[in-house]
Amino acid sequence: DAGVTQSPTHLIKTRGQHVTLRCSPISGHKSVSWYQQVLGQGPQFIFQYYEKEERGRGNFPDRFSARQFPNYSSELNVNALLLGDSALYLCASSFDSQETQYFGPGTRLLVL
Amino acid sequence: GIQVEQSPPDLILQEGANSTLRCNFSDSVNNLQWFHQNPWGQLINLFYIPSGTKQNGRLSATTVATERYSLLYISSSQTTDSGVYFCAVYQGGSEKLVFGKGTKLTVNP
């Protein structure tokens, strides 16, 4: 079975722009979570979705939003990009919430 | 919220050496996972270990939930073990994994 996939792998944007990141979970997994990892730190939780409903939200501004589709894939949207949004964005899937999470390869976002 | 502390922050070994990485957490947890992040950023699952001991080849992990710590043992280290090791926990009632800052392991040939 394929693992978690994310697209794109790399992205360069300028301040003020908008970005959409995509994630496809492992087949059969219904929960998708998003994390932001800045250089030298551990990943920070942004959102979790289960069966298309938001189950949890981290301490991120309203510029960050997400959704989950009927096929359990997910999008993370970030509006009005700031330099500080430059990071590795990781998607993880699990069969249910609070179960083992499996991570995708990430999307590296650079905001200039 | 829950605090997760990992030690040491950095570790440099010669190939073949053994090591122990520690993860302390400040509150009771429902789940604990150990990950290895390779130089390309991929987080690889090592163990799901809310309590007890598990082994997988040269790696083993022990979690003592009542004392709020977990240990990751790496034996006969290889250069491919290099990277950052993270532990992450779910706190009761929370849907988020809380990560420590990681231990950066460098294994020299």
XYZ file of C-alpha atoms in Angstrom:
221
model
C 0.000 0.000 0.000
C 1.182 3.526 -0.702
C 2.072 5.685 2.243
C 0.886 9.203 2.903
C 1.514 11.429 -0.102
C 1.822 15.207 -0.191
C 2.030 17.753 -2.970
C 3.835 19.806 -3.939
C 7.202 18.804 -2.494
C 8.600 22.343 -2.630
C 7.000 25.740 -3.020
C 8.263 29.324 -3.153
C 5.815 32.163 -2.522
C 6.028 35.868 -1.731
C 4.567 37.671 1.249
C 0.827 38.242 1.037
C 0.163 35.364 -1.345
C -2.021 32.365 -0.680
C -0.952 28.699 -0.733
C -2.771 25.342 -0.870
C -1.061 22.143 0.225
C -2.519 18.712 -0.455
C -2.396 15.378 1.318
C -3.635 11.876 0.535
C -3.825 9.498 3.504
C -3.001 5.826 3.639
C -5.853 3.789 2.181
C -8.404 3.023 4.903
C -7.290 5.843 7.185
C -10.022 8.304 8.084
C -8.069 10.830 10.125
C -5.680 13.450 8.726
C -3.571 15.840 10.778
C -1.398 18.767 9.714
C 1.803 19.935 11.419
C 4.238 22.792 10.876
C 7.928 22.239 11.525
C 10.338 25.166 11.560
C 14.069 24.595 11.456
C 15.473 23.143 14.647
C 12.111 22.465 16.289
C 9.702 19.581 16.607
C 6.503 19.584 14.539
C 3.680 21.777 15.863
C 0.059 20.645 15.530
C -2.166 22.738 13.256
C -5.357 20.723 12.583
C -6.882 17.289 12.784
C -9.813 16.128 10.667
C -11.773 12.924 11.071
C -14.608 11.922 8.774
C -14.550 15.428 7.250
C -15.042 17.163 10.578
C -12.474 19.230 12.459
C -11.495 17.360 15.631
C -8.739 19.605 16.883
C -7.015 22.904 16.186
C -3.640 24.140 17.347
C -2.553 27.645 18.258
C -2.416 29.074 14.743
C -4.056 32.243 13.357
C -7.235 32.219 11.273
C -5.086 32.614 8.150
C -4.673 28.855 8.403
C -7.616 26.705 7.349
C -8.133 23.140 6.210
C -10.725 20.736 4.985
C -11.148 17.019 4.366
C -12.880 15.571 1.327
C -15.187 12.511 1.044
C -12.213 10.393 -0.103
C -10.401 11.463 3.134
C -7.774 13.529 1.317
C -7.145 16.954 2.766
C -6.051 20.475 1.895
C -4.295 23.022 4.076
C -4.742 26.635 3.043
C -2.690 29.565 4.272
C -3.698 33.121 3.387
C -1.706 36.362 3.522
C 1.625 34.541 3.816
C 4.242 35.909 6.191
C 7.981 35.283 6.191
C 7.490 33.281 9.389
C 5.275 30.783 7.573
C 8.382 29.367 5.910
C 8.560 25.807 7.197
C 8.149 22.118 6.446
C 4.444 21.250 6.444
C 3.745 17.656 7.378
C 0.595 15.650 6.927
C -0.126 12.529 8.951
C -2.860 9.950 8.700
C -4.257 7.421 11.149
C -7.167 5.005 11.221
C -8.769 6.934 14.049
C -7.834 9.854 16.257
C -5.287 9.149 19.014
C -3.951 6.142 17.141
C -0.545 5.681 15.527
C 0.088 8.482 13.054
C 2.008 7.954 9.810
C 3.652 10.962 8.220
C 4.075 12.006 4.621
C 7.317 13.406 3.169
C 6.201 17.002 3.713
C 5.982 20.186 1.667
C 8.809 22.692 2.068
C 7.386 26.217 1.842
C 9.644 29.225 1.454
C 8.089 32.686 1.726
C 10.197 35.531 0.318
C -0.509 21.989 28.110
C 1.718 18.979 28.392
C 5.473 19.500 28.206
C 7.779 17.014 26.459
C 11.499 17.194 27.125
C 14.124 15.146 25.326
C 17.728 14.575 26.260
C 20.435 14.881 25.252
C 19.816 17.520 22.563
C 22.849 16.354 20.596
C 24.725 13.069 20.535
C 27.794 12.090 18.522
C 28.819 8.429 18.331
C 31.278 6.208 16.562
C 29.800 3.440 14.473
C 29.154 0.384 16.608
C 28.485 2.277 19.832
C 25.283 2.012 21.878
C 23.132 4.920 23.028
C 20.104 5.778 25.161
C 17.766 8.664 24.385
C 15.330 9.907 27.011
C 11.891 11.513 26.817
C 10.204 13.027 29.902
C 6.602 14.242 29.871
C 4.823 16.392 32.411
C 1.404 14.700 32.593
C -0.298 11.382 32.023
C -0.540 10.339 28.378
C -2.669 7.996 26.295
C -0.076 7.280 23.660
C 3.608 7.799 22.996
C 5.394 7.458 19.695
C 9.095 7.549 18.768
C 10.065 8.828 15.319
C 13.285 9.110 13.332
C 13.506 12.109 11.015
C 15.983 11.482 8.216
C 18.042 14.240 6.570
C 15.333 14.689 3.913
C 12.705 15.485 6.530
C 10.741 12.242 6.436
C 9.382 11.217 9.833
C 9.606 7.453 10.181
C 7.626 5.586 12.837
C 9.807 3.617 15.204
C 7.510 2.659 18.057
C 3.995 3.167 19.345
C 4.566 2.503 23.032
C 2.184 3.939 25.667
C 3.689 1.541 28.229
C 6.000 -1.440 28.491
C 8.922 -2.496 26.304
C 9.159 -3.204 22.591
C 12.046 -4.248 20.394
C 12.639 -4.012 16.671
C 16.035 -5.197 15.534
C 18.776 -2.994 16.998
C 16.227 -0.593 18.469
C 14.163 -1.003 21.585
C 11.981 1.317 23.649
C 10.637 1.334 27.170
C 7.902 3.572 28.539
C 7.195 3.855 32.269
C 3.935 5.771 32.180
C 3.601 6.025 35.978
C 6.961 7.808 36.161
C 6.333 9.815 32.968
C 9.328 8.878 30.881
C 10.319 6.799 27.902
C 13.716 5.551 26.726
C 14.899 4.662 23.230
C 17.898 2.331 22.980
C 20.022 2.078 19.870
C 22.584 -0.709 19.820
C 25.494 -1.194 17.423
C 24.772 2.159 15.788
C 25.261 2.620 12.045
C 25.801 5.771 9.992
C 22.277 5.387 8.632
C 20.958 5.899 12.188
C 21.978 9.557 11.945
C 19.167 12.089 12.078
C 16.832 13.555 14.643
C 14.843 11.362 17.013
C 11.540 12.701 18.316
C 9.164 11.453 20.902
C 5.551 12.633 20.762
C 2.612 12.133 23.100
C -1.142 12.401 23.078
C -2.523 13.898 26.224
C -5.825 12.521 27.480
C -8.767 14.096 25.636
C -6.550 15.858 23.123
C -6.437 15.122 19.416
C -2.935 16.474 18.893
C 0.484 14.899 19.111
C 2.836 17.047 21.178
C 6.465 16.672 20.115
C 9.664 17.219 22.021
C 12.497 19.226 20.484
C 14.309 16.077 19.460
C 17.741 14.518 19.891
C 20.106 15.035 16.971
C 22.199 11.891 16.535
C 25.347 11.834 14.424
C 27.034 8.467 13.852
C 30.525 8.740 12.425
C 32.195 5.920 10.469
